[in-house]
Amino acid sequence: MVPTVRRPLLILPVLAIAASLALVACGRKKVGEYDTSTPEAAIEAMHRMIVDGHAELLPQMVHLEARDVEFDDGVTEASAIADVKGKAGEMLGRLWRISVKIRERWPKQVDREIRNAAKQQGLEEFITSILIDPFASLNSQREHLSAEDMTDGTAALLWKGEPIPGGFIRLVETPEGWRVDIPVELARGNRYWPDTRHEWAVVASMMLAIENSLKDFERELDSGRFKDLGQASARVGRLVGESVVAQSIIYAFMKRPESGSSSTPRAGDAPPGSSAPANSASPPG
């Protein structure tokens, strides 16, 4: 059974971990060009990256501690995580370009379509709202986000002056500056957290599959196939939704206790009972 993902949890990876490798017309910047010397500065830096059109830098603002482990073929968990981040960035880079094209082509219809999508509860409608303006929520809600330095190398993330329930997302001080931190010790308590090389590879494949769906949609968009935004958004929602469901089924099957994938498999083993999708990524190297 495909795991149910609540909407707020789905937003987080879209807005944070994989946020984008967006290719924009202006020159590229580096994270080091933004001030991240304090928790508040780091939050403002992420906001400025979006405003400046440099959302490709956002993945570098996420800290995810990898275990000091090496899989059977010599690949480390750190490199597997880096592969997932890279593919997520490429996927969201295309998402960024598509959202710009959509706004330029149907500027008067965009806000109306977002409102319509917000009234629906389906996956396709939710994906539609993200595709039209992927960073609108983070940008518009910036004033409500703040941080409280705990003086121990970490900082609590606050929403309207109050700690975010659960405290799952926090800020941590690193040699490069303050970064958004996902406490791995808590994340690993969730059975769907990637634990093996194959599982990390399937997550990377999911990013690639979505990117390929977006590529198909962008080609159709550029060809002038869609007469209005409603038609275009329905198409992209369906394309991406199908990719998410297909890859989620594979991943959920791998995580079933009876499948035996809870333990680390040999690097060359195929996921039990499944075959790699046509547009899947090769295991991270």
PDB file of C-alpha atoms in Angstrom:
ATOM      1  CA  MET A   1       0.000   0.000   0.000  1.00  0.00           C
ATOM      2  CA  VAL A   2       1.354   3.424  -0.920  1.00  0.00           C
ATOM      3  CA  PRO A   3       2.122   5.459   2.209  1.00  0.00           C
ATOM      4  CA  THR A   4      -0.174   8.437   2.737  1.00  0.00           C
ATOM      5  CA  VAL A   5       1.729  11.717   2.800  1.00  0.00           C
ATOM      6  CA  ARG A   6       0.136  14.724   4.410  1.00  0.00           C
ATOM      7  CA  ARG A   7       0.183  17.920   2.386  1.00  0.00           C
ATOM      8  CA  PRO A   8       2.444  19.893   4.808  1.00  0.00           C
ATOM      9  CA  LEU A   9       5.013  17.092   4.780  1.00  0.00           C
ATOM     10  CA  LEU A  10       5.002  17.041   0.992  1.00  0.00           C
ATOM     11  CA  ILE A  11       5.587  20.795   0.884  1.00  0.00           C
ATOM     12  CA  LEU A  12       8.784  20.598   2.961  1.00  0.00           C
ATOM     13  CA  PRO A  13      10.912  18.666   0.479  1.00  0.00           C
ATOM     14  CA  VAL A  14       9.551  20.783  -2.356  1.00  0.00           C
ATOM     15  CA  LEU A  15      10.439  24.032  -0.594  1.00  0.00           C
ATOM     16  CA  ALA A  16      13.596  22.945   1.163  1.00  0.00           C
ATOM     17  CA  ILE A  17      15.711  19.847   0.525  1.00  0.00           C
ATOM     18  CA  ALA A  18      15.217  19.676  -3.184  1.00  0.00           C
ATOM     19  CA  ALA A  19      14.363  23.205  -3.790  1.00  0.00           C
ATOM     20  CA  SER A  20      16.121  23.648  -7.137  1.00  0.00           C
ATOM     21  CA  LEU A  21      18.949  23.925  -9.572  1.00  0.00           C
ATOM     22  CA  ALA A  22      17.006  26.621 -11.406  1.00  0.00           C
ATOM     23  CA  LEU A  23      18.824  27.933 -14.464  1.00  0.00           C
ATOM     24  CA  VAL A  24      18.115  31.638 -14.741  1.00  0.00           C
ATOM     25  CA  ALA A  25      19.290  34.298 -17.130  1.00  0.00           C
ATOM     26  CA  CYS A  26      21.310  36.200 -14.545  1.00  0.00           C
ATOM     27  CA  GLY A  27      24.777  35.139 -13.436  1.00  0.00           C
ATOM     28  CA  ARG A  28      25.146  32.412 -10.862  1.00  0.00           C
ATOM     29  CA  LYS A  29      25.922  33.071  -7.250  1.00  0.00           C
ATOM     30  CA  LYS A  30      27.417  30.955  -4.497  1.00  0.00           C
ATOM     31  CA  VAL A  31      26.065  30.303  -1.025  1.00  0.00           C
ATOM     32  CA  GLY A  32      29.127  32.052   0.374  1.00  0.00           C
ATOM     33  CA  GLU A  33      27.899  35.319  -1.135  1.00  0.00           C
ATOM     34  CA  TYR A  34      24.988  35.304   1.308  1.00  0.00           C
ATOM     35  CA  ASP A  35      25.337  35.987   5.022  1.00  0.00           C
ATOM     36  CA  THR A  36      24.553  32.838   7.033  1.00  0.00           C
ATOM     37  CA  SER A  37      26.556  33.771  10.125  1.00  0.00           C
ATOM     38  CA  THR A  38      23.505  33.722  12.431  1.00  0.00           C
ATOM     39  CA  PRO A  39      20.234  31.747  12.465  1.00  0.00           C
ATOM     40  CA  GLU A  40      18.221  34.821  11.450  1.00  0.00           C
ATOM     41  CA  ALA A  41      20.708  35.634   8.694  1.00  0.00           C
ATOM     42  CA  ALA A  42      20.386  32.096   7.327  1.00  0.00           C
ATOM     43  CA  ILE A  43      16.594  32.390   7.117  1.00  0.00           C
ATOM     44  CA  GLU A  44      16.883  35.732   5.360  1.00  0.00           C
ATOM     45  CA  ALA A  45      19.547  34.305   3.035  1.00  0.00           C
ATOM     46  CA  MET A  46      17.160  31.572   1.865  1.00  0.00           C
ATOM     47  CA  HIS A  47      14.492  34.184   1.275  1.00  0.00           C
ATOM     48  CA  ARG A  48      16.910  36.344  -0.702  1.00  0.00           C
ATOM     49  CA  MET A  49      17.972  33.365  -2.826  1.00  0.00           C
ATOM     50  CA  ILE A  50      14.376  32.978  -3.955  1.00  0.00           C
ATOM     51  CA  VAL A  51      13.858  36.708  -4.511  1.00  0.00           C
ATOM     52  CA  ASP A  52      17.146  36.955  -6.433  1.00  0.00           C
ATOM     53  CA  GLY A  53      16.241  34.048  -8.698  1.00  0.00           C
ATOM     54  CA  HIS A  54      18.930  31.787  -7.268  1.00  0.00           C
ATOM     55  CA  ALA A  55      16.807  29.017  -5.826  1.00  0.00           C
ATOM     56  CA  GLU A  56      19.420  26.573  -7.125  1.00  0.00           C
ATOM     57  CA  LEU A  57      21.383  27.364  -3.967  1.00  0.00           C
ATOM     58  CA  LEU A  58      18.692  26.213  -1.548  1.00  0.00           C
ATOM     59  CA  PRO A  59      19.754  22.537  -1.432  1.00  0.00           C
ATOM     60  CA  GLN A  60      23.114  23.686  -0.081  1.00  0.00           C
ATOM     61  CA  MET A  61      21.279  25.285   2.837  1.00  0.00           C
ATOM     62  CA  VAL A  62      20.133  21.884   4.095  1.00  0.00           C
ATOM     63  CA  HIS A  63      22.222  19.844   6.511  1.00  0.00           C
ATOM     64  CA  LEU A  64      21.565  16.107   6.592  1.00  0.00           C
ATOM     65  CA  GLU A  65      24.059  14.080   8.600  1.00  0.00           C
ATOM     66  CA  ALA A  66      25.012  10.861   6.834  1.00  0.00           C
ATOM     67  CA  ARG A  67      26.067   7.747   8.685  1.00  0.00           C
ATOM     68  CA  ASP A  68      29.713   6.771   8.402  1.00  0.00           C
ATOM     69  CA  VAL A  69      28.835   3.654   6.436  1.00  0.00           C
ATOM     70  CA  GLU A  70      29.947   2.194   3.142  1.00  0.00           C
ATOM     71  CA  PHE A  71      27.718  -0.035   1.042  1.00  0.00           C
ATOM     72  CA  ASP A  72      28.890  -3.283  -0.540  1.00  0.00           C
ATOM     73  CA  ASP A  73      30.191  -1.618  -3.709  1.00  0.00           C
ATOM     74  CA  GLY A  74      32.115   1.112  -1.900  1.00  0.00           C
ATOM     75  CA  VAL A  75      29.499   3.860  -2.201  1.00  0.00           C
ATOM     76  CA  THR A  76      29.028   5.824   1.011  1.00  0.00           C
ATOM     77  CA  GLU A  77      25.722   7.029   2.388  1.00  0.00           C
ATOM     78  CA  ALA A  78      27.004  10.585   2.061  1.00  0.00           C
ATOM     79  CA  SER A  79      27.393  10.169  -1.703  1.00  0.00           C
ATOM     80  CA  ALA A  80      23.967   8.518  -1.951  1.00  0.00           C
ATOM     81  CA  ILE A  81      22.394  11.503  -0.197  1.00  0.00           C
ATOM     82  CA  ALA A  82      24.320  13.879  -2.453  1.00  0.00           C
ATOM     83  CA  ASP A  83      22.956  12.035  -5.489  1.00  0.00           C
ATOM     84  CA  VAL A  84      19.387  12.449  -4.251  1.00  0.00           C
ATOM     85  CA  LYS A  85      19.951  16.151  -3.603  1.00  0.00           C
ATOM     86  CA  GLY A  86      21.469  16.605  -7.038  1.00  0.00           C
ATOM     87  CA  LYS A  87      18.603  14.928  -8.879  1.00  0.00           C
ATOM     88  CA  ALA A  88      16.051  16.770  -6.767  1.00  0.00           C
ATOM     89  CA  GLY A  89      17.780  20.003  -7.697  1.00  0.00           C
ATOM     90  CA  GLU A  90      17.674  19.192 -11.406  1.00  0.00           C
ATOM     91  CA  MET A  91      14.001  18.302 -11.126  1.00  0.00           C
ATOM     92  CA  LEU A  92      13.149  21.527  -9.351  1.00  0.00           C
ATOM     93  CA  GLY A  93      15.300  23.499 -11.760  1.00  0.00           C
ATOM     94  CA  ARG A  94      12.968  22.449 -14.547  1.00  0.00           C
ATOM     95  CA  LEU A  95      10.002  23.149 -12.281  1.00  0.00           C
ATOM     96  CA  TRP A  96      11.271  26.701 -11.852  1.00  0.00           C
ATOM     97  CA  ARG A  97      11.624  27.242 -15.595  1.00  0.00           C
ATOM     98  CA  ILE A  98       8.138  25.889 -16.230  1.00  0.00           C
ATOM     99  CA  SER A  99       6.580  28.116 -13.583  1.00  0.00           C
ATOM    100  CA  VAL A 100       8.214  31.164 -15.193  1.00  0.00           C
ATOM    101  CA  LYS A 101       6.896  30.183 -18.638  1.00  0.00           C
ATOM    102  CA  ILE A 102       3.411  29.592 -17.256  1.00  0.00           C
ATOM    103  CA  ARG A 103       3.274  32.998 -15.582  1.00  0.00           C
ATOM    104  CA  GLU A 104       4.511  34.712 -18.725  1.00  0.00           C
ATOM    105  CA  ARG A 105       1.997  32.940 -20.954  1.00  0.00           C
ATOM    106  CA  TRP A 106      -1.140  33.189 -18.782  1.00  0.00           C
ATOM    107  CA  PRO A 107      -0.511  35.938 -16.207  1.00  0.00           C
ATOM    108  CA  LYS A 108      -4.211  36.663 -15.575  1.00  0.00           C
ATOM    109  CA  GLN A 109      -5.140  33.019 -15.084  1.00  0.00           C
ATOM    110  CA  VAL A 110      -2.404  31.992 -12.647  1.00  0.00           C
ATOM    111  CA  ASP A 111      -3.902  33.371  -9.428  1.00  0.00           C
ATOM    112  CA  ARG A 112      -7.336  31.994 -10.288  1.00  0.00           C
ATOM    113  CA  GLU A 113      -5.905  28.537 -10.975  1.00  0.00           C
ATOM    114  CA  ILE A 114      -4.034  28.541  -7.663  1.00  0.00           C
ATOM    115  CA  ARG A 115      -7.262  29.373  -5.825  1.00  0.00           C
ATOM    116  CA  ASN A 116      -9.119  26.594  -7.631  1.00  0.00           C
ATOM    117  CA  ALA A 117      -6.383  24.063  -6.868  1.00  0.00           C
ATOM    118  CA  ALA A 118      -6.388  25.059  -3.196  1.00  0.00           C
ATOM    119  CA  LYS A 119     -10.074  24.097  -2.931  1.00  0.00           C
ATOM    120  CA  GLN A 120      -9.373  20.564  -4.104  1.00  0.00           C
ATOM    121  CA  GLN A 121      -7.872  17.744  -2.046  1.00  0.00           C
ATOM    122  CA  GLY A 122      -6.417  15.536  -4.767  1.00  0.00           C
ATOM    123  CA  LEU A 123      -2.742  14.962  -5.522  1.00  0.00           C
ATOM    124  CA  GLU A 124      -3.049  16.388  -9.037  1.00  0.00           C
ATOM    125  CA  GLU A 125      -4.532  19.658  -7.770  1.00  0.00           C
ATOM    126  CA  PHE A 126      -1.863  20.017  -5.101  1.00  0.00           C
ATOM    127  CA  ILE A 127       0.906  19.385  -7.637  1.00  0.00           C
ATOM    128  CA  THR A 128      -0.701  21.959  -9.923  1.00  0.00           C
ATOM    129  CA  SER A 129      -0.485  24.705  -7.287  1.00  0.00           C
ATOM    130  CA  ILE A 130       3.174  23.879  -6.622  1.00  0.00           C
ATOM    131  CA  LEU A 131       4.037  23.828 -10.328  1.00  0.00           C
ATOM    132  CA  ILE A 132       2.434  27.195 -11.036  1.00  0.00           C
ATOM    133  CA  ASP A 133       4.306  29.052  -8.301  1.00  0.00           C
ATOM    134  CA  PRO A 134       6.607  26.691  -6.350  1.00  0.00           C
ATOM    135  CA  PHE A 135       8.041  29.263  -3.958  1.00  0.00           C
ATOM    136  CA  ALA A 136       5.020  31.509  -3.420  1.00  0.00           C
ATOM    137  CA  SER A 137       4.200  30.124   0.026  1.00  0.00           C
ATOM    138  CA  LEU A 138       7.734  30.412   1.367  1.00  0.00           C
ATOM    139  CA  ASN A 139       8.114  33.911  -0.031  1.00  0.00           C
ATOM    140  CA  SER A 140       4.772  35.236   1.209  1.00  0.00           C
ATOM    141  CA  GLN A 141       5.149  33.755   4.689  1.00  0.00           C
ATOM    142  CA  ARG A 142       8.709  34.982   5.302  1.00  0.00           C
ATOM    143  CA  GLU A 143       7.619  37.552   7.891  1.00  0.00           C
ATOM    144  CA  HIS A 144       6.235  34.802  10.129  1.00  0.00           C
ATOM    145  CA  LEU A 145       9.474  32.784  10.206  1.00  0.00           C
ATOM    146  CA  SER A 146      12.180  33.505  12.764  1.00  0.00           C
ATOM    147  CA  ALA A 147      14.769  31.646  14.817  1.00  0.00           C
ATOM    148  CA  GLU A 148      15.841  31.499  18.448  1.00  0.00           C
ATOM    149  CA  ASP A 149      19.504  30.718  19.111  1.00  0.00           C
ATOM    150  CA  MET A 150      19.700  28.007  21.783  1.00  0.00           C
ATOM    151  CA  THR A 151      23.430  28.827  22.402  1.00  0.00           C
ATOM    152  CA  ASP A 152      24.408  25.180  21.922  1.00  0.00           C
ATOM    153  CA  GLY A 153      25.055  25.264  18.185  1.00  0.00           C
ATOM    154  CA  THR A 154      21.382  24.836  17.337  1.00  0.00           C
ATOM    155  CA  ALA A 155      18.458  27.197  16.878  1.00  0.00           C
ATOM    156  CA  ALA A 156      14.722  26.633  17.105  1.00  0.00           C
ATOM    157  CA  LEU A 157      12.649  27.552  14.080  1.00  0.00           C
ATOM    158  CA  LEU A 158       9.709  29.741  15.102  1.00  0.00           C
ATOM    159  CA  TRP A 159       6.396  30.442  13.407  1.00  0.00           C
ATOM    160  CA  LYS A 160       4.774  33.683  14.527  1.00  0.00           C
ATOM    161  CA  GLY A 161       7.067  33.695  17.537  1.00  0.00           C
ATOM    162  CA  GLU A 162       6.165  30.172  18.666  1.00  0.00           C
ATOM    163  CA  PRO A 163       8.188  26.947  18.213  1.00  0.00           C
ATOM    164  CA  ILE A 164       7.015  24.923  15.245  1.00  0.00           C
ATOM    165  CA  PRO A 165       5.109  21.883  16.619  1.00  0.00           C
ATOM    166  CA  GLY A 166       7.262  18.778  16.814  1.00  0.00           C
ATOM    167  CA  GLY A 167      10.535  20.657  16.522  1.00  0.00           C
ATOM    168  CA  PHE A 168      11.521  18.337  13.680  1.00  0.00           C
ATOM    169  CA  ILE A 169      13.085  21.065  11.558  1.00  0.00           C
ATOM    170  CA  ARG A 170      15.709  23.230  13.241  1.00  0.00           C
ATOM    171  CA  LEU A 171      18.833  25.209  12.389  1.00  0.00           C
ATOM    172  CA  VAL A 172      22.349  24.035  13.172  1.00  0.00           C
ATOM    173  CA  GLU A 173      25.716  25.779  13.052  1.00  0.00           C
ATOM    174  CA  THR A 174      28.215  24.247  10.628  1.00  0.00           C
ATOM    175  CA  PRO A 175      31.701  25.320   9.509  1.00  0.00           C
ATOM    176  CA  GLU A 176      30.048  26.913   6.457  1.00  0.00           C
ATOM    177  CA  GLY A 177      27.451  28.831   8.486  1.00  0.00           C
ATOM    178  CA  TRP A 178      23.954  28.118   9.789  1.00  0.00           C
ATOM    179  CA  ARG A 179      21.897  25.547   7.895  1.00  0.00           C
ATOM    180  CA  VAL A 180      18.457  23.963   8.062  1.00  0.00           C
ATOM    181  CA  ASP A 181      18.939  20.665   9.881  1.00  0.00           C
ATOM    182  CA  ILE A 182      16.861  17.518   9.692  1.00  0.00           C
ATOM    183  CA  PRO A 183      17.660  15.442  12.813  1.00  0.00           C
ATOM    184  CA  VAL A 184      18.495  12.052  11.347  1.00  0.00           C
ATOM    185  CA  GLU A 185      17.986  10.269  14.661  1.00  0.00           C
ATOM    186  CA  LEU A 186      14.317  11.247  14.512  1.00  0.00           C
ATOM    187  CA  ALA A 187      13.919  10.695  10.784  1.00  0.00           C
ATOM    188  CA  ARG A 188      15.242   7.147  11.012  1.00  0.00           C
ATOM    189  CA  GLY A 189      12.418   6.338  13.396  1.00  0.00           C
ATOM    190  CA  ASN A 190      10.084   6.528  10.401  1.00  0.00           C
ATOM    191  CA  ARG A 191      10.007   3.212   8.546  1.00  0.00           C
ATOM    192  CA  TYR A 192       9.948   5.007   5.193  1.00  0.00           C
ATOM    193  CA  TRP A 193      13.249   6.792   5.735  1.00  0.00           C
ATOM    194  CA  PRO A 194      15.841   5.446   3.222  1.00  0.00           C
ATOM    195  CA  ASP A 195      18.240   3.048   4.896  1.00  0.00           C
ATOM    196  CA  THR A 196      19.910   1.002   2.162  1.00  0.00           C
ATOM    197  CA  ARG A 197      21.687   1.761  -1.097  1.00  0.00           C
ATOM    198  CA  HIS A 198      18.738   0.515  -3.140  1.00  0.00           C
ATOM    199  CA  GLU A 199      16.317   2.650  -1.164  1.00  0.00           C
ATOM    200  CA  TRP A 200      18.367   5.795  -1.676  1.00  0.00           C
ATOM    201  CA  ALA A 201      18.633   4.887  -5.377  1.00  0.00           C
ATOM    202  CA  VAL A 202      14.850   4.562  -5.680  1.00  0.00           C
ATOM    203  CA  VAL A 203      14.396   7.982  -4.076  1.00  0.00           C
ATOM    204  CA  ALA A 204      16.844   9.392  -6.628  1.00  0.00           C
ATOM    205  CA  SER A 205      14.911   7.566  -9.361  1.00  0.00           C
ATOM    206  CA  MET A 206      11.734   9.224  -8.144  1.00  0.00           C
ATOM    207  CA  MET A 207      13.312  12.645  -8.601  1.00  0.00           C
ATOM    208  CA  LEU A 208      14.481  11.671 -12.089  1.00  0.00           C
ATOM    209  CA  ALA A 209      11.072  10.274 -13.049  1.00  0.00           C
ATOM    210  CA  ILE A 210       9.360  13.506 -12.024  1.00  0.00           C
ATOM    211  CA  GLU A 211      11.979  15.532 -13.905  1.00  0.00           C
ATOM    212  CA  ASN A 212      11.345  13.454 -17.026  1.00  0.00           C
ATOM    213  CA  SER A 213       7.599  14.052 -16.689  1.00  0.00           C
ATOM    214  CA  LEU A 214       8.254  17.777 -16.386  1.00  0.00           C
ATOM    215  CA  LYS A 215      10.492  17.603 -19.451  1.00  0.00           C
ATOM    216  CA  ASP A 216       7.658  16.023 -21.457  1.00  0.00           C
ATOM    217  CA  PHE A 217       5.257  18.684 -20.238  1.00  0.00           C
ATOM    218  CA  GLU A 218       7.659  21.530 -21.036  1.00  0.00           C
ATOM    219  CA  ARG A 219       8.017  20.204 -24.579  1.00  0.00           C
ATOM    220  CA  GLU A 220       4.232  20.192 -24.976  1.00  0.00           C
ATOM    221  CA  LEU A 221       4.007  23.662 -23.428  1.00  0.00           C
ATOM    222  CA  ASP A 222       6.588  25.074 -25.831  1.00  0.00           C
ATOM    223  CA  SER A 223       4.750  23.535 -28.797  1.00  0.00           C
ATOM    224  CA  GLY A 224       1.622  25.562 -27.998  1.00  0.00           C
ATOM    225  CA  ARG A 225      -0.498  22.492 -27.344  1.00  0.00           C
ATOM    226  CA  PHE A 226      -2.495  24.047 -24.499  1.00  0.00           C
ATOM    227  CA  LYS A 227      -5.135  26.694 -25.135  1.00  0.00           C
ATOM    228  CA  ASP A 228      -5.326  27.858 -21.525  1.00  0.00           C
ATOM    229  CA  LEU A 229      -3.814  27.388 -18.069  1.00  0.00           C
ATOM    230  CA  GLY A 230      -6.531  25.014 -16.907  1.00  0.00           C
ATOM    231  CA  GLN A 231      -5.734  22.564 -19.688  1.00  0.00           C
ATOM    232  CA  ALA A 232      -2.003  22.840 -19.073  1.00  0.00           C
ATOM    233  CA  SER A 233      -2.246  22.413 -15.309  1.00  0.00           C
ATOM    234  CA  ALA A 234      -4.490  19.366 -15.635  1.00  0.00           C
ATOM    235  CA  ARG A 235      -1.954  17.764 -17.958  1.00  0.00           C
ATOM    236  CA  VAL A 236       1.102  18.403 -15.807  1.00  0.00           C
ATOM    237  CA  GLY A 237      -0.727  17.370 -12.643  1.00  0.00           C
ATOM    238  CA  ARG A 238      -1.604  14.061 -14.266  1.00  0.00           C
ATOM    239  CA  LEU A 239       1.898  13.458 -15.642  1.00  0.00           C
ATOM    240  CA  VAL A 240       3.691  14.166 -12.369  1.00  0.00           C
ATOM    241  CA  GLY A 241       1.041  12.442 -10.275  1.00  0.00           C
ATOM    242  CA  GLU A 242       1.487   9.232 -12.239  1.00  0.00           C
ATOM    243  CA  SER A 243       5.266   9.384 -11.733  1.00  0.00           C
ATOM    244  CA  VAL A 244       4.910   9.920  -7.993  1.00  0.00           C
ATOM    245  CA  VAL A 245       2.454   7.054  -7.590  1.00  0.00           C
ATOM    246  CA  ALA A 246       4.499   4.604  -9.675  1.00  0.00           C
ATOM    247  CA  GLN A 247       7.748   5.286  -7.820  1.00  0.00           C
ATOM    248  CA  SER A 248       5.979   5.307  -4.450  1.00  0.00           C
ATOM    249  CA  ILE A 249       4.619   1.825  -5.097  1.00  0.00           C
ATOM    250  CA  ILE A 250       8.125   0.520  -5.763  1.00  0.00           C
ATOM    251  CA  TYR A 251       9.509   2.209  -2.674  1.00  0.00           C
ATOM    252  CA  ALA A 252       6.651   1.102  -0.407  1.00  0.00           C
ATOM    253  CA  PHE A 253       7.108  -2.490  -1.590  1.00  0.00           C
ATOM    254  CA  MET A 254      10.801  -2.354  -0.728  1.00  0.00           C
ATOM    255  CA  LYS A 255      10.013  -1.073   2.765  1.00  0.00           C
ATOM    256  CA  ARG A 256       7.546  -3.845   3.596  1.00  0.00           C
ATOM    257  CA  PRO A 257       8.889  -5.845   6.565  1.00  0.00           C
ATOM    258  CA  GLU A 258       8.165  -9.137   4.810  1.00  0.00           C
ATOM    259  CA  SER A 259      10.161  -8.044   1.759  1.00  0.00           C
ATOM    260  CA  GLY A 260      13.361  -8.334   3.765  1.00  0.00           C
ATOM    261  CA  SER A 261      14.667  -4.979   2.528  1.00  0.00           C
ATOM    262  CA  SER A 262      15.022  -3.578   6.040  1.00  0.00           C
ATOM    263  CA  SER A 263      18.533  -4.992   6.137  1.00  0.00           C
ATOM    264  CA  THR A 264      21.226  -3.678   3.833  1.00  0.00           C
ATOM    265  CA  PRO A 265      21.157  -5.640   0.547  1.00  0.00           C
ATOM    266  CA  ARG A 266      24.108  -6.467  -1.620  1.00  0.00           C
ATOM    267  CA  ALA A 267      24.847  -3.624  -4.030  1.00  0.00           C
ATOM    268  CA  GLY A 268      24.060  -5.668  -7.135  1.00  0.00           C
ATOM    269  CA  ASP A 269      20.764  -7.114  -5.922  1.00  0.00           C
ATOM    270  CA  ALA A 270      17.550  -5.935  -7.579  1.00  0.00           C
ATOM    271  CA  PRO A 271      14.645  -4.716  -5.434  1.00  0.00           C
ATOM    272  CA  PRO A 272      12.600  -7.803  -4.519  1.00  0.00           C
ATOM    273  CA  GLY A 273       9.653  -8.437  -6.781  1.00  0.00           C
ATOM    274  CA  SER A 274      10.183  -5.346  -8.891  1.00  0.00           C
ATOM    275  CA  SER A 275      12.048  -4.181 -11.943  1.00  0.00           C
ATOM    276  CA  ALA A 276      13.685  -0.808 -12.435  1.00  0.00           C
ATOM    277  CA  PRO A 277      11.453   1.710 -14.222  1.00  0.00           C
ATOM    278  CA  ALA A 278      12.487   2.798 -17.677  1.00  0.00           C
ATOM    279  CA  ASN A 279      13.408   6.306 -16.554  1.00  0.00           C
ATOM    280  CA  SER A 280      14.936   5.357 -13.237  1.00  0.00           C
ATOM    281  CA  ALA A 281      18.316   6.552 -12.107  1.00  0.00           C
ATOM    282  CA  SER A 282      21.283   4.308 -11.702  1.00  0.00           C
ATOM    283  CA  PRO A 283      22.362   3.756  -8.101  1.00  0.00           C
ATOM    284  CA  PRO A 284      24.285   6.754  -6.802  1.00  0.00           C
ATOM    285  CA  GLY A 285      27.965   6.515  -7.342  1.00  0.00           C
TER     286      GLY A 285
END
